[in-house]
Amino acid sequence: MAFLFRRLGFYLAAFLAAATVNFFLPRLMPGNPIEIMFSSAGSDLSAENLEALKLTFGFVEGPLWQQYLTYLHSVFTGDLGRSIKYFPLPVTELLGRALIWTVGLMGTATLISFTLGTVLGIMAAWRRGSTFDVVFSVGAIMATSMPAMVLALVALFFFGFELNWFPTGYAADPALDPSFTWAYVSSVIRHGILPVLTLSIVLTGGFLVTMRNNMINLLGEDYIVMARAKGLSDRHVMFWYAARNALLPTVSSLAIAIGTVLGGSLVTEVVFNYPGLGNTLYQAILARDYPVIQGQLLIMTLAMLAANFIVDVSYVLLDPRLRRA
């Protein structure tokens, strides 16, 4: 419990620091969103109407410290204000809609890539120097080095426009009403294949390389030699002795991947026009939508801190030496 409370205190301080940065960062951006919104529409507002509009969107006039305290109160009460671009839609409702699509997209891609990358990394390390190892190790490095934007554009061009195998945008057919019917569900699956495939290829390479390197470092340990000398099968030694201990650093990589799930993949979602959190953040930046930008960054911060806290706890559960310490 002492360890648990120490970690909780640390992450609370980290969240406050991130929330402070989140408060000042949008205010360093050039331009006032209220003035930009109405100047682009060619409308002139009186000072009284402009002041009333600022209060509607939550832009409090006063000293910076007073704005900061008001902002912290809204954060801890869950009142993130209303979107400027999609007024009068509340920010929590807007991000809640996008959250469903991002969790489905990034969650599926992360699960596939972690499982596939971990298993292939174990097999590549166990057969190091073989053709299997060379092919998958080189392929993983190439996949990790390739920018997600390039891979997404190539996949969209060939499979979407040239071959016309998959849709080129949206999360489902706009002509269908959202429901749990097979027509709508199958449309969601078909629209999500290309984004999931793109993200899975990029993420799998990192998991594979990490797991392979960890496994190779452990294969020369005494307990591995002893397990082989006892006559245990290769499969048993590979998974229950080597892979189990090599999995610890990979859990950290998984935490980072889980943290990015709620942040969404901005590039991939923009390329495929997918209505997730990444695309919502991109549209908010273009519109100087401060409430949405701040709400999205808070979600990303909370997701990353929660994922790291889960990793801290899982480390203690996976490694008995940490429990004794």
Short mmCIF file of C-alpha atoms in Angstrom, two decimals:
data_model
loop_
_atom_site.label_atom_id
_atom_site.label_comp_id
_atom_site.label_asym_id
_atom_site.label_seq_id
_atom_site.Cartn_x
_atom_site.Cartn_y
_atom_site.Cartn_z
CA MET A 1 0.00 0.00 0.00
CA ALA A 2 2.90 2.37 0.69
CA PHE A 3 4.20 1.74 -2.82
CA LEU A 4 0.73 2.26 -4.24
CA PHE A 5 0.21 5.58 -2.48
CA ARG A 6 3.68 6.83 -3.48
CA ARG A 7 2.95 6.10 -7.13
CA LEU A 8 -0.49 7.69 -6.91
CA GLY A 9 1.03 10.83 -5.41
CA PHE A 10 3.64 10.97 -8.14
CA TYR A 11 1.07 10.63 -10.92
CA LEU A 12 -1.20 13.21 -9.32
CA ALA A 13 1.69 15.70 -9.34
CA ALA A 14 2.45 14.75 -12.94
CA PHE A 15 -1.19 15.33 -13.90
CA LEU A 16 -1.19 18.78 -12.28
CA ALA A 17 1.99 19.68 -14.15
CA ALA A 18 0.48 18.47 -17.44
CA ALA A 19 -2.75 20.35 -16.75
CA THR A 20 -0.73 23.53 -16.16
CA VAL A 21 1.06 23.12 -19.46
CA ASN A 22 -2.29 22.37 -21.06
CA PHE A 23 -3.63 25.68 -19.72
CA PHE A 24 -0.81 27.88 -20.99
CA LEU A 25 -0.10 26.17 -24.33
CA PRO A 26 -3.28 27.21 -26.21
CA ARG A 27 -2.93 30.75 -24.88
CA LEU A 28 0.48 31.03 -26.51
CA MET A 29 -1.08 30.35 -29.92
CA PRO A 30 -1.61 33.44 -32.07
CA GLY A 31 -5.11 34.81 -32.50
CA ASN A 32 -8.30 34.90 -30.47
CA PRO A 33 -10.77 32.14 -31.42
CA ILE A 34 -13.83 34.33 -30.87
CA GLU A 35 -12.50 37.14 -33.05
CA ILE A 36 -11.28 34.68 -35.71
CA MET A 37 -14.66 32.95 -35.85
CA PHE A 38 -16.64 36.12 -36.46
CA SER A 39 -14.09 37.97 -38.57
CA SER A 40 -14.07 35.05 -41.01
CA ALA A 41 -17.86 35.33 -41.24
CA GLY A 42 -17.61 39.03 -41.93
CA SER A 43 -19.61 39.98 -38.84
CA ASP A 44 -18.95 42.96 -36.60
CA LEU A 45 -19.86 42.67 -32.96
CA SER A 46 -20.14 45.32 -30.35
CA ALA A 47 -17.92 45.13 -27.29
CA GLU A 48 -20.89 44.06 -25.15
CA ASN A 49 -21.88 41.21 -27.48
CA LEU A 50 -18.28 40.07 -27.80
CA GLU A 51 -17.94 40.00 -24.00
CA ALA A 52 -21.14 37.99 -23.66
CA LEU A 53 -19.88 35.53 -26.28
CA LYS A 54 -16.59 35.06 -24.41
CA LEU A 55 -18.48 34.24 -21.23
CA THR A 56 -20.60 31.72 -23.17
CA PHE A 57 -17.47 29.87 -24.32
CA GLY A 58 -15.84 30.06 -20.91
CA PHE A 59 -13.16 32.67 -21.63
CA VAL A 60 -12.95 34.38 -18.27
CA GLU A 61 -11.67 37.93 -18.14
CA GLY A 62 -9.31 38.70 -15.30
CA PRO A 63 -5.80 37.98 -14.05
CA LEU A 64 -4.07 34.89 -15.36
CA TRP A 65 -4.05 33.21 -11.95
CA GLN A 66 -7.80 33.63 -11.69
CA GLN A 67 -8.27 32.05 -15.13
CA TYR A 68 -5.99 29.21 -14.04
CA LEU A 69 -7.99 28.49 -10.87
CA THR A 70 -11.22 28.55 -12.86
CA TYR A 71 -9.67 26.15 -15.35
CA LEU A 72 -8.56 23.71 -12.60
CA HIS A 73 -12.03 23.79 -11.07
CA SER A 74 -13.59 22.92 -14.43
CA VAL A 75 -11.08 20.09 -14.97
CA PHE A 76 -11.80 18.37 -11.66
CA THR A 77 -15.56 18.84 -12.02
CA GLY A 78 -15.61 17.48 -15.57
CA ASP A 79 -16.95 20.70 -17.10
CA LEU A 80 -14.74 21.28 -20.14
CA GLY A 81 -16.97 23.93 -21.68
CA ARG A 82 -18.50 24.03 -25.15
CA SER A 83 -16.84 23.60 -28.49
CA ILE A 84 -16.28 26.71 -30.56
CA LYS A 85 -16.31 24.91 -33.90
CA TYR A 86 -19.37 22.77 -33.09
CA PHE A 87 -21.20 25.21 -30.78
CA PRO A 88 -23.31 24.60 -28.69
CA LEU A 89 -22.11 20.98 -28.40
CA PRO A 90 -20.37 20.31 -25.04
CA VAL A 91 -16.73 19.24 -25.28
CA THR A 92 -17.34 16.10 -23.22
CA GLU A 93 -20.09 14.97 -25.60
CA LEU A 94 -17.98 15.73 -28.68
CA LEU A 95 -14.95 13.86 -27.34
CA GLY A 96 -17.18 11.03 -26.11
CA ARG A 97 -18.44 10.42 -29.63
CA ALA A 98 -14.92 10.42 -31.06
CA LEU A 99 -13.62 8.26 -28.19
CA ILE A 100 -15.75 5.29 -29.25
CA TRP A 101 -14.23 5.24 -32.75
CA THR A 102 -10.66 5.74 -31.52
CA VAL A 103 -10.87 2.97 -28.92
CA GLY A 104 -12.20 0.59 -31.56
CA LEU A 105 -9.55 1.55 -34.11
CA MET A 106 -6.46 1.94 -31.95
CA GLY A 107 -7.48 -0.76 -29.48
CA THR A 108 -7.83 -3.35 -32.24
CA ALA A 109 -4.56 -2.32 -33.89
CA THR A 110 -2.68 -2.36 -30.56
CA LEU A 111 -4.02 -5.79 -29.59
CA ILE A 112 -3.14 -7.29 -32.97
CA SER A 113 0.32 -5.73 -33.14
CA PHE A 114 1.27 -6.61 -29.54
CA THR A 115 0.21 -10.24 -29.90
CA LEU A 116 1.77 -10.69 -33.33
CA GLY A 117 4.94 -8.76 -32.55
CA THR A 118 5.55 -10.55 -29.25
CA VAL A 119 5.09 -14.05 -30.70
CA LEU A 120 7.21 -13.32 -33.77
CA GLY A 121 9.89 -11.70 -31.59
CA ILE A 122 10.06 -14.80 -29.38
CA MET A 123 10.38 -17.11 -32.38
CA ALA A 124 12.96 -14.89 -34.09
CA ALA A 125 15.13 -14.79 -30.97
CA TRP A 126 14.87 -18.55 -30.44
CA ARG A 127 15.92 -19.12 -34.08
CA ARG A 128 18.41 -16.26 -34.23
CA GLY A 129 20.58 -16.26 -37.33
CA SER A 130 18.06 -18.31 -39.34
CA THR A 131 16.20 -17.16 -42.43
CA PHE A 132 13.09 -16.65 -40.29
CA ASP A 133 15.00 -14.31 -37.99
CA VAL A 134 16.58 -12.31 -40.80
CA VAL A 135 13.36 -11.85 -42.78
CA PHE A 136 11.19 -10.77 -39.86
CA SER A 137 13.86 -8.68 -38.11
CA VAL A 138 14.64 -6.70 -41.25
CA GLY A 139 10.94 -6.37 -42.03
CA ALA A 140 10.24 -5.11 -38.50
CA ILE A 141 12.98 -2.49 -38.71
CA MET A 142 11.65 -1.31 -42.08
CA ALA A 143 8.08 -1.14 -40.75
CA THR A 144 9.18 0.81 -37.68
CA SER A 145 11.26 3.25 -39.74
CA MET A 146 8.50 3.97 -42.24
CA PRO A 147 6.35 7.01 -41.34
CA ALA A 148 2.74 6.12 -40.67
CA MET A 149 1.60 8.89 -43.01
CA VAL A 150 3.49 7.39 -45.97
CA LEU A 151 2.14 3.90 -45.32
CA ALA A 152 -1.41 5.23 -44.90
CA LEU A 153 -1.25 7.21 -48.14
CA VAL A 154 0.17 4.24 -50.09
CA ALA A 155 -2.50 1.91 -48.71
CA LEU A 156 -5.25 4.43 -49.44
CA PHE A 157 -4.04 4.98 -53.02
CA PHE A 158 -3.63 1.33 -54.03
CA PHE A 159 -6.37 -0.43 -52.07
CA GLY A 160 -8.83 2.46 -52.00
CA PHE A 161 -8.53 4.34 -55.29
CA GLU A 162 -6.72 1.99 -57.70
CA LEU A 163 -8.14 -1.42 -56.72
CA ASN A 164 -11.30 -0.04 -55.08
CA TRP A 165 -11.28 -2.87 -52.52
CA PHE A 166 -11.97 -0.72 -49.48
CA PRO A 167 -13.69 2.63 -48.75
CA THR A 168 -11.51 5.74 -48.85
CA GLY A 169 -12.94 7.55 -45.84
CA TYR A 170 -15.34 7.72 -42.90
CA ALA A 171 -15.97 5.07 -40.25
CA ALA A 172 -19.13 3.71 -41.88
CA ASP A 173 -21.43 4.29 -44.82
CA PRO A 174 -23.05 7.73 -44.28
CA ALA A 175 -26.26 6.44 -45.85
CA LEU A 176 -26.76 3.94 -43.01
CA ASP A 177 -28.23 4.81 -39.64
CA PRO A 178 -26.07 3.77 -36.65
CA SER A 179 -27.48 0.53 -35.26
CA PHE A 180 -26.50 -3.01 -34.33
CA THR A 181 -27.69 -4.42 -37.65
CA TRP A 182 -25.35 -6.55 -39.75
CA ALA A 183 -25.41 -3.97 -42.57
CA TYR A 184 -24.05 -1.23 -40.32
CA VAL A 185 -21.61 -3.45 -38.40
CA SER A 186 -20.17 -4.89 -41.60
CA SER A 187 -19.80 -1.36 -42.98
CA VAL A 188 -17.85 -0.32 -39.86
CA ILE A 189 -15.58 -3.36 -40.19
CA ARG A 190 -14.98 -2.71 -43.89
CA HIS A 191 -14.18 0.96 -43.32
CA GLY A 192 -11.80 0.10 -40.48
CA ILE A 193 -9.68 -2.53 -42.26
CA LEU A 194 -7.25 -0.11 -43.95
CA PRO A 195 -6.64 2.11 -40.89
CA VAL A 196 -6.20 -0.94 -38.63
CA LEU A 197 -3.86 -2.59 -41.14
CA THR A 198 -1.75 0.56 -41.43
CA LEU A 199 -1.41 1.03 -37.67
CA SER A 200 -0.78 -2.67 -37.03
CA ILE A 201 2.13 -2.80 -39.46
CA VAL A 202 3.81 0.21 -37.85
CA LEU A 203 3.27 -0.97 -34.26
CA THR A 204 4.14 -4.64 -34.81
CA GLY A 205 7.71 -3.84 -35.80
CA GLY A 206 8.47 -2.11 -32.51
CA PHE A 207 7.07 -4.94 -30.39
CA LEU A 208 8.94 -7.55 -32.44
CA VAL A 209 12.32 -5.85 -32.18
CA THR A 210 11.92 -5.18 -28.44
CA MET A 211 10.91 -8.75 -27.64
CA ARG A 212 13.64 -10.28 -29.83
CA ASN A 213 16.41 -8.23 -28.20
CA ASN A 214 15.14 -9.01 -24.70
CA MET A 215 14.97 -12.73 -25.46
CA ILE A 216 18.48 -12.88 -26.92
CA ASN A 217 19.90 -11.23 -23.79
CA LEU A 218 18.31 -13.92 -21.62
CA LEU A 219 19.05 -17.06 -23.63
CA GLY A 220 22.55 -17.33 -22.18
CA GLU A 221 21.44 -17.10 -18.55
CA ASP A 222 22.15 -20.00 -16.20
CA TYR A 223 18.51 -20.83 -15.54
CA ILE A 224 17.90 -21.25 -19.28
CA VAL A 225 20.88 -23.63 -19.56
CA MET A 226 19.64 -25.52 -16.50
CA ALA A 227 16.13 -25.85 -17.96
CA ARG A 228 17.54 -27.32 -21.15
CA ALA A 229 19.83 -29.66 -19.18
CA LYS A 230 16.78 -30.96 -17.27
CA GLY A 231 15.35 -32.14 -20.58
CA LEU A 232 12.45 -29.71 -20.81
CA SER A 233 10.96 -29.22 -24.27
CA ASP A 234 12.03 -26.25 -26.37
CA ARG A 235 8.50 -24.86 -26.32
CA HIS A 236 8.36 -25.02 -22.53
CA VAL A 237 11.75 -23.33 -22.10
CA MET A 238 11.01 -20.75 -24.76
CA PHE A 239 7.68 -19.55 -23.37
CA TRP A 240 7.79 -20.32 -19.62
CA TYR A 241 11.43 -19.53 -18.87
CA ALA A 242 12.78 -17.09 -21.46
CA ALA A 243 9.71 -15.27 -22.77
CA ARG A 244 8.16 -14.73 -19.35
CA ASN A 245 11.18 -12.77 -18.10
CA ALA A 246 11.78 -11.03 -21.42
CA LEU A 247 8.20 -9.77 -21.38
CA LEU A 248 8.81 -7.17 -18.65
CA PRO A 249 10.41 -4.46 -20.87
CA THR A 250 7.80 -5.18 -23.54
CA VAL A 251 5.08 -4.29 -21.04
CA SER A 252 6.51 -0.75 -20.93
CA SER A 253 6.17 -0.52 -24.71
CA LEU A 254 2.61 -1.75 -24.40
CA ALA A 255 1.89 0.97 -21.83
CA ILE A 256 3.05 3.65 -24.24
CA ALA A 257 0.91 2.10 -26.97
CA ILE A 258 -2.12 1.97 -24.66
CA GLY A 259 -1.53 5.59 -23.70
CA THR A 260 -1.67 6.60 -27.35
CA VAL A 261 -4.92 4.69 -27.86
CA LEU A 262 -7.04 7.45 -26.33
CA GLY A 263 -4.89 10.07 -28.02
CA GLY A 264 -5.67 8.52 -31.33
CA SER A 265 -3.45 8.40 -34.36
CA LEU A 266 -3.78 11.90 -35.75
CA VAL A 267 -2.07 11.22 -39.07
CA THR A 268 -3.91 7.98 -39.82
CA GLU A 269 -7.30 9.37 -38.86
CA VAL A 270 -6.78 12.50 -40.95
CA VAL A 271 -5.65 10.50 -44.00
CA PHE A 272 -8.66 8.18 -43.82
CA ASN A 273 -10.99 10.93 -42.55
CA TYR A 274 -11.80 8.72 -39.56
CA PRO A 275 -13.97 10.48 -36.91
CA GLY A 276 -11.73 9.68 -33.94
CA LEU A 277 -9.96 11.76 -31.32
CA GLY A 278 -6.95 12.41 -33.54
CA ASN A 279 -9.03 13.88 -36.35
CA THR A 280 -11.09 15.85 -33.81
CA LEU A 281 -7.89 17.34 -32.38
CA TYR A 282 -6.68 18.27 -35.86
CA GLN A 283 -9.94 20.06 -36.68
CA ALA A 284 -9.86 21.83 -33.31
CA ILE A 285 -6.32 23.11 -33.92
CA LEU A 286 -7.34 24.53 -37.28
CA ALA A 287 -10.35 26.27 -35.71
CA ARG A 288 -8.46 27.50 -32.61
CA ASP A 289 -11.03 25.55 -30.58
CA TYR A 290 -9.34 25.94 -27.18
CA PRO A 291 -11.85 23.92 -25.10
CA VAL A 292 -11.61 20.89 -27.41
CA ILE A 293 -7.80 21.13 -27.61
CA GLN A 294 -7.51 21.26 -23.83
CA GLY A 295 -10.01 18.44 -23.33
CA GLN A 296 -8.25 16.20 -25.84
CA LEU A 297 -4.82 16.83 -24.31
CA LEU A 298 -6.22 16.03 -20.86
CA ILE A 299 -7.55 12.71 -22.14
CA MET A 300 -4.15 11.86 -23.61
CA THR A 301 -2.44 12.78 -20.34
CA LEU A 302 -4.80 10.73 -18.20
CA ALA A 303 -4.50 7.75 -20.52
CA MET A 304 -0.70 7.82 -20.47
CA LEU A 305 -0.49 8.22 -16.67
CA ALA A 306 -3.06 5.48 -16.08
CA ALA A 307 -1.20 3.12 -18.42
CA ASN A 308 2.11 3.76 -16.65
CA PHE A 309 0.51 3.20 -13.25
CA ILE A 310 -0.86 -0.14 -14.45
CA VAL A 311 2.63 -1.04 -15.66
CA ASP A 312 4.10 -0.20 -12.24
CA VAL A 313 1.61 -2.55 -10.58
CA SER A 314 2.08 -5.29 -13.20
CA TYR A 315 5.87 -5.14 -12.76
CA VAL A 316 5.41 -6.02 -9.10
CA LEU A 317 3.07 -8.87 -10.01
CA LEU A 318 5.33 -10.26 -12.76
CA ASP A 319 8.69 -9.93 -11.00
CA PRO A 320 8.92 -11.52 -7.51
CA ARG A 321 12.16 -9.67 -6.83
CA LEU A 322 10.28 -6.36 -6.81
CA ARG A 323 7.74 -7.72 -4.34
CA ARG A 324 10.51 -8.73 -1.96
CA ALA A 325 12.15 -5.31 -2.38
#
